Coordinates of C-alpha atoms in Angstrom, one line a residue:
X181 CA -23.8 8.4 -26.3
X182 CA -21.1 11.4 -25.5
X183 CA -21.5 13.8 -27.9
X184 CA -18.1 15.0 -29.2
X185 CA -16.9 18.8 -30.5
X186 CA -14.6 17.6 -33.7
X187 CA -13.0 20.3 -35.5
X188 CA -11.5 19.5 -38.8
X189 CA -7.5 17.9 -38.7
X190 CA -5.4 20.6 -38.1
X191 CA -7.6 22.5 -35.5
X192 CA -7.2 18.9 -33.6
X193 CA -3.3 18.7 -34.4
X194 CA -3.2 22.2 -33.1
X195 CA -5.3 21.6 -29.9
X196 CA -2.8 18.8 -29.1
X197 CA 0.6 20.8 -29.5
X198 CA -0.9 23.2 -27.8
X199 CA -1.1 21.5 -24.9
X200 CA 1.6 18.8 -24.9
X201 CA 3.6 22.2 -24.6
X202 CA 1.7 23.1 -21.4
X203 CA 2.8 20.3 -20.4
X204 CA 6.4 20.4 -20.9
X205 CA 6.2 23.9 -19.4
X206 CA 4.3 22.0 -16.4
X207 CA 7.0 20.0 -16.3
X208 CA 9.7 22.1 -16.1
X209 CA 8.9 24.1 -13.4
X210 CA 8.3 20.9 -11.4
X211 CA 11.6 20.0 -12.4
X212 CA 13.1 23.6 -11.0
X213 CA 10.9 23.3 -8.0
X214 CA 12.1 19.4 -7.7
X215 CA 16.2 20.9 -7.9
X216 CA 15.4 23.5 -5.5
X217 CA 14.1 21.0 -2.7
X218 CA 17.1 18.5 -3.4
X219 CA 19.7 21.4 -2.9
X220 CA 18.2 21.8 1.0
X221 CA 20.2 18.8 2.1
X222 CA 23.3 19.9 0.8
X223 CA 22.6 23.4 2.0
X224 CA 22.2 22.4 5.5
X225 CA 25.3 19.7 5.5
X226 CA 27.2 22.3 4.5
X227 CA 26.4 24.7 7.0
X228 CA 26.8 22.1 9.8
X229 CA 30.6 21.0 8.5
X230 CA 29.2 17.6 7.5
X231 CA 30.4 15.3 4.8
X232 CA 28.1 12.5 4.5
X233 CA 29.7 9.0 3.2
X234 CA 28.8 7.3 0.0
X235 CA 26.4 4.2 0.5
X236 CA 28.7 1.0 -0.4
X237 CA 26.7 -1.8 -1.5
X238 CA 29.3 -4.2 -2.3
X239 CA 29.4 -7.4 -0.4
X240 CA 33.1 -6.7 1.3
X241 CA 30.6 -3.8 3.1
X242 CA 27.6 -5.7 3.7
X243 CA 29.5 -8.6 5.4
X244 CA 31.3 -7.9 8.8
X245 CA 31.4 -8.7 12.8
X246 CA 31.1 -6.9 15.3
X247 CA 32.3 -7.5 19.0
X248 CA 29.5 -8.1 21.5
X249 CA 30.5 -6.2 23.8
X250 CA 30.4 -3.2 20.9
X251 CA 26.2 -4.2 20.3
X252 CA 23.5 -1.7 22.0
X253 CA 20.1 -2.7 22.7
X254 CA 20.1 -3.7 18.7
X255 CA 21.4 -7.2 18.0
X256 CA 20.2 -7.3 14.3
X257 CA 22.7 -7.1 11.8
X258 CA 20.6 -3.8 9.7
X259 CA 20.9 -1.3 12.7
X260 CA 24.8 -2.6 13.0
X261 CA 25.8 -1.8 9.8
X262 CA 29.2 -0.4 8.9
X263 CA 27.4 2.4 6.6
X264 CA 25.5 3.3 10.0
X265 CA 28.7 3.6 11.9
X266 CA 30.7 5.6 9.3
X267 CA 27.8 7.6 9.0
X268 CA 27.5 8.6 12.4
X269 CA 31.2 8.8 12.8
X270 CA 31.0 12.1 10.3
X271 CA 27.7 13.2 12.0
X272 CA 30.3 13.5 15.3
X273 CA 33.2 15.3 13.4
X274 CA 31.1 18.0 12.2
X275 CA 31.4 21.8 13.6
X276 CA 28.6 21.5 16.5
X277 CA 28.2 19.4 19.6
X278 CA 25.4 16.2 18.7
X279 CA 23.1 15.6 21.4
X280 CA 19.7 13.4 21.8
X281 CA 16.3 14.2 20.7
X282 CA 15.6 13.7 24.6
X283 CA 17.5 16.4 25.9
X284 CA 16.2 19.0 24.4
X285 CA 12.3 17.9 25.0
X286 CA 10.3 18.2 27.6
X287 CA 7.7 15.7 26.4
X288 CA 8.2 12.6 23.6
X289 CA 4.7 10.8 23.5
X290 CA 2.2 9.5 21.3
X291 CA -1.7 8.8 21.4
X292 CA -4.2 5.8 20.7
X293 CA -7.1 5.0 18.2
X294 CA -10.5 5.2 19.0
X295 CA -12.4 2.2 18.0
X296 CA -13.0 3.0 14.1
X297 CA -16.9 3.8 13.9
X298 CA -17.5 4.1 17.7
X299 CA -19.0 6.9 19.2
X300 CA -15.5 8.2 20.1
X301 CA -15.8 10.1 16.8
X302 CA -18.0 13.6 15.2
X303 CA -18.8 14.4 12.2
X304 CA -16.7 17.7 11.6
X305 CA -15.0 19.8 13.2
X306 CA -17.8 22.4 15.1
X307 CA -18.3 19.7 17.1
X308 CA -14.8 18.2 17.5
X309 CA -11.3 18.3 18.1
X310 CA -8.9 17.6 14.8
X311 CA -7.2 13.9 15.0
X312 CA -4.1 13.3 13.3
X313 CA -2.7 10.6 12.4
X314 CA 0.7 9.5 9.9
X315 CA -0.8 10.1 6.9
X316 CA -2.1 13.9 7.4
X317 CA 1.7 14.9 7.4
X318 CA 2.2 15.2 4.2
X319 CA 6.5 14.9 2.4
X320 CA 6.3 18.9 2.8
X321 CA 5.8 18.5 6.5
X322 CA 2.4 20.3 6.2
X323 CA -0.8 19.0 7.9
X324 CA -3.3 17.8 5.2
X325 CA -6.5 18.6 6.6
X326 CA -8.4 17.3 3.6
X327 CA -8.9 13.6 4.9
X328 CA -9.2 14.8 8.8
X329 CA -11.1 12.7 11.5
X330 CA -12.4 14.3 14.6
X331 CA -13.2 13.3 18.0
X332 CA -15.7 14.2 20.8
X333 CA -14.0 17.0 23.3
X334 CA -14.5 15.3 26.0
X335 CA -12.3 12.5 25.1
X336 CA -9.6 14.5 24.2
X337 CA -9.8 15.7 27.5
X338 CA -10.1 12.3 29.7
X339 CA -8.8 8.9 28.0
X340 CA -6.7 11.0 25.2
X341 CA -5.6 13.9 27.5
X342 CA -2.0 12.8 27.7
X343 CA -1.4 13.1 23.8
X344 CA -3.1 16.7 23.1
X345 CA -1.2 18.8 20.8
X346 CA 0.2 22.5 21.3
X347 CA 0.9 25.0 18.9
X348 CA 4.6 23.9 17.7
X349 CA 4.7 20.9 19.3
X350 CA 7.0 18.4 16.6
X351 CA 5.0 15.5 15.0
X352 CA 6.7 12.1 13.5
X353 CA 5.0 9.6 12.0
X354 CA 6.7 6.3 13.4
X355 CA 4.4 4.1 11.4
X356 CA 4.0 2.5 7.9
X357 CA 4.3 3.6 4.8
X358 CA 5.2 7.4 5.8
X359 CA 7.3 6.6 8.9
X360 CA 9.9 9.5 9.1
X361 CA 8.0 12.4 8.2
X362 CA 8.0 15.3 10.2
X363 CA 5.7 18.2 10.6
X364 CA 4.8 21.1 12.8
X365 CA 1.6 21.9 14.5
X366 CA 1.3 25.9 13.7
X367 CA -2.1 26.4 15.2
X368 CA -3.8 27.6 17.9
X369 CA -6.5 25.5 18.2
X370 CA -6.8 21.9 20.2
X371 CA -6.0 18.7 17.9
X372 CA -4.5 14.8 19.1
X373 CA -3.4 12.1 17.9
X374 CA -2.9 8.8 17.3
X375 CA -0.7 5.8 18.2
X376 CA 1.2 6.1 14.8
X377 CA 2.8 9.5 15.6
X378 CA 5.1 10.5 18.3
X379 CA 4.6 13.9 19.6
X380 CA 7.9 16.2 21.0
X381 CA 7.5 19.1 23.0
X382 CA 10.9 20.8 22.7
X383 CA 12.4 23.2 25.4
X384 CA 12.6 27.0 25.4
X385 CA 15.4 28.4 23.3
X386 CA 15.3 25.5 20.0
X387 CA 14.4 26.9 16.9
X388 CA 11.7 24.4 16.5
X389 CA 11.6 24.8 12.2
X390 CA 15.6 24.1 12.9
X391 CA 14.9 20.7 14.3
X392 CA 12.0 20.0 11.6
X393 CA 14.5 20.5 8.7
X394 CA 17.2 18.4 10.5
X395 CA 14.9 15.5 11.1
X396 CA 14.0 15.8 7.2
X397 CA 17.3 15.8 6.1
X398 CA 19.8 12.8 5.1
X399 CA 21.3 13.4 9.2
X400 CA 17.6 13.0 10.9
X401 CA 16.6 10.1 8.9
X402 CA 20.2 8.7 9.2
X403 CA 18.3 8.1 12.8
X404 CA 15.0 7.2 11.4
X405 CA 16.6 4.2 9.1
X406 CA 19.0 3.0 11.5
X407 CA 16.3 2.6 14.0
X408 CA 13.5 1.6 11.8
X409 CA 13.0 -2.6 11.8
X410 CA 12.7 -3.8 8.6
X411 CA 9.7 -5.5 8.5
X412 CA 6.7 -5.5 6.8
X413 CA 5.4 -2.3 8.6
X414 CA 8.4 -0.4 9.6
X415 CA 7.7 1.2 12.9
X416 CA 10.0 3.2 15.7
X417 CA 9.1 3.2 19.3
X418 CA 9.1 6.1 21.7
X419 CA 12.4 4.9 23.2
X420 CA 14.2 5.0 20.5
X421 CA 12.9 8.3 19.1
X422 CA 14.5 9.8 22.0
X423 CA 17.9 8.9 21.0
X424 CA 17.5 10.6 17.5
X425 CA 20.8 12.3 17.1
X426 CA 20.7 16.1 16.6
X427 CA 23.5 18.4 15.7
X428 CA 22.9 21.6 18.1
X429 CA 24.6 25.0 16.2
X430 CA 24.3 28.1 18.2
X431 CA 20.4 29.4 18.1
X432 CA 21.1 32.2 15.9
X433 CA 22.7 29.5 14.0
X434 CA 19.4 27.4 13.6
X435 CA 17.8 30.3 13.0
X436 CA 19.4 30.9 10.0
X437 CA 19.6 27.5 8.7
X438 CA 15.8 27.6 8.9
X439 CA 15.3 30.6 7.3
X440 CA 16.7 29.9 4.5
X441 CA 15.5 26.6 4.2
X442 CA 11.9 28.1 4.0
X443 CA 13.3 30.6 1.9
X444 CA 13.9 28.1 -0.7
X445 CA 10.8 25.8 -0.2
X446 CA 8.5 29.1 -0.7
X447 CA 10.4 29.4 -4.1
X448 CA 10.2 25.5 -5.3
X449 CA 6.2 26.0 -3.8
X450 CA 5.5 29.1 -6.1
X451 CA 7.3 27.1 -9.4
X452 CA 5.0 24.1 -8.6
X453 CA 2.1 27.0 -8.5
X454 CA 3.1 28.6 -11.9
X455 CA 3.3 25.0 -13.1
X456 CA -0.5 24.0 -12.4
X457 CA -1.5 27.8 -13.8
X458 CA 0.3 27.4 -16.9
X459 CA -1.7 23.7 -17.8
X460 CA -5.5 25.3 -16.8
X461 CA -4.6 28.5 -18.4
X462 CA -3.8 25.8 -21.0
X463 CA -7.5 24.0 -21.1
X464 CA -9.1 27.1 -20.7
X465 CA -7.9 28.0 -24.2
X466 CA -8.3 24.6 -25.5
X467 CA -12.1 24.6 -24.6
X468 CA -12.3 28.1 -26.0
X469 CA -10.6 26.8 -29.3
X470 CA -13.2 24.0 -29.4
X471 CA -16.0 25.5 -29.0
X472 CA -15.1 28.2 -31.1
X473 CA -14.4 25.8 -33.9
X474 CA -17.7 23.6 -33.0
X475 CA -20.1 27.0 -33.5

């Protein structure tokens, strides 16, 4: 029962070029925005003196031993992998001294989850504290508030007091389907979390944005992989989030590295915005062309 504007053949044929090109414009920025994010790995290897193996798939690689008395706490085959070990190997040769995750925190924890519908939780957040879990850090490393639980102050305060969040402390999600993402908490006001993130308070003088882009990149999740089981819901425990390896340049060093590095994702970020302006600039003028043509 819709009623439907139809212009006459060529005002439709002209709608639709019209904006298939918005599209392909759409498109392309993506795409620059898309090459712009890509280069950041390379960017920050090369910067650390790092030259990362090629993944070898072939069986002469995926079949090997190893000597017992060579195994770690790991006696799964995945975590001893020969890609792992070469991998690390040029982690090691690089310009700057590799040290643990541990060492340069003074806290590595995580939270727990309320019981889902219990009266831990509020309705929003003039009443609550924010709640994060895994999925509100989105592949950016942003916080998505849009889908954002709260709970009651004084539970943040008494059974959840050991996993509130500080302004910068490092977030990870260790669980599921986003396990490996990494974001910051920039803001002032009081949040927790849950049991799917591990929290990392690091210590004075690390360039906390430094160790955020490392964990992102191909050396952080070199960690992340090795230590992830592969099972049907990959997860990391505190423990082992500890050992994360991270390559430690100078702070003036990191500070650099993460400049630029924001540098560039505040470029590939106002691309994907011209993108999205370009396509409702685009309908705007398509709705003004049919109802033009339909009066």
């Amino acid at each position: 029962s819709l009623e439907i504007p139809l212009p006459n053949l060529n005002k439709q044929q002209e709608i639709v070029e019209y904006i298939n090109t918005a599209y392909v414009q759409k498109r392309a920025k993506e795409a620059e925005a898309q090459q712009l994010l890509n280069s950041i790995d390379g960017y920050l290897l090369k910067e650390l003196g790092i030259t990362m193996p090629n993944i070898n798939t072939e069986l002469t690689d995926r079949v090997f031993y190893i000597n017992y008395c060579d195994l770690s706490n790991r006696l799964d085959p995945y975590y001893s992998l020969n890609f792992f070990q070469k991998s690390f190997e040029a982690v090691h040769s690089g310009k700057y001294p590799v040290v643990s995750l541990k060492s340069l925190s003074t806290l590595i924890t995580s939270g727990i989850t309320p019981k889902s519908g219990g009266d831990a939780y509020v309705d929003d957040r003039l009443n609550g504290i924010p709640f994060v879990r895994s999925g509100n850090i989105n592949i950016d490393g942003e916080l998505d508030f849009n889908d954002l639980l709260y709970i009651r102050p004084d539970v943040h305060k008494t059974i959840m007091k050991s996993s509130q969040v500080r302004k910068n402390d490092l977030m990870i999600a260790i669980v599921g389907a986003t396990i490996g993402q990494v974001g910051i908490y920039v803001f002032d006001d009081e949040a927790n979390i849950n049991q799917a993130i591990a929290l990392v308070r690091l210590k004075d003088g690390i360039n906390v944005e430094y160790i955020k882009e490392l964990i992102k990149s191909s050396v952080g999740q070199l960690s992340l992989n090795r230590l992830k089981r592969p099972v049907a819901r990959a997860n990391i425990n505190l423990e082992e989030i500890a050992t994360i390896q991270v390559v430690l340049p100078p702070y003036d060093i990191q500070q650099k590295i993460a400049n630029q590095i924001q540098c560039i994702r505040l470029q590939a970020k106002a691309l994907q915005v011209q993108g999205k302006v370009i396509l409702e600039e685009a309908k705007r003028k398509v709705e003004q062309m049919i109802i033009g043509e339909s009066m």
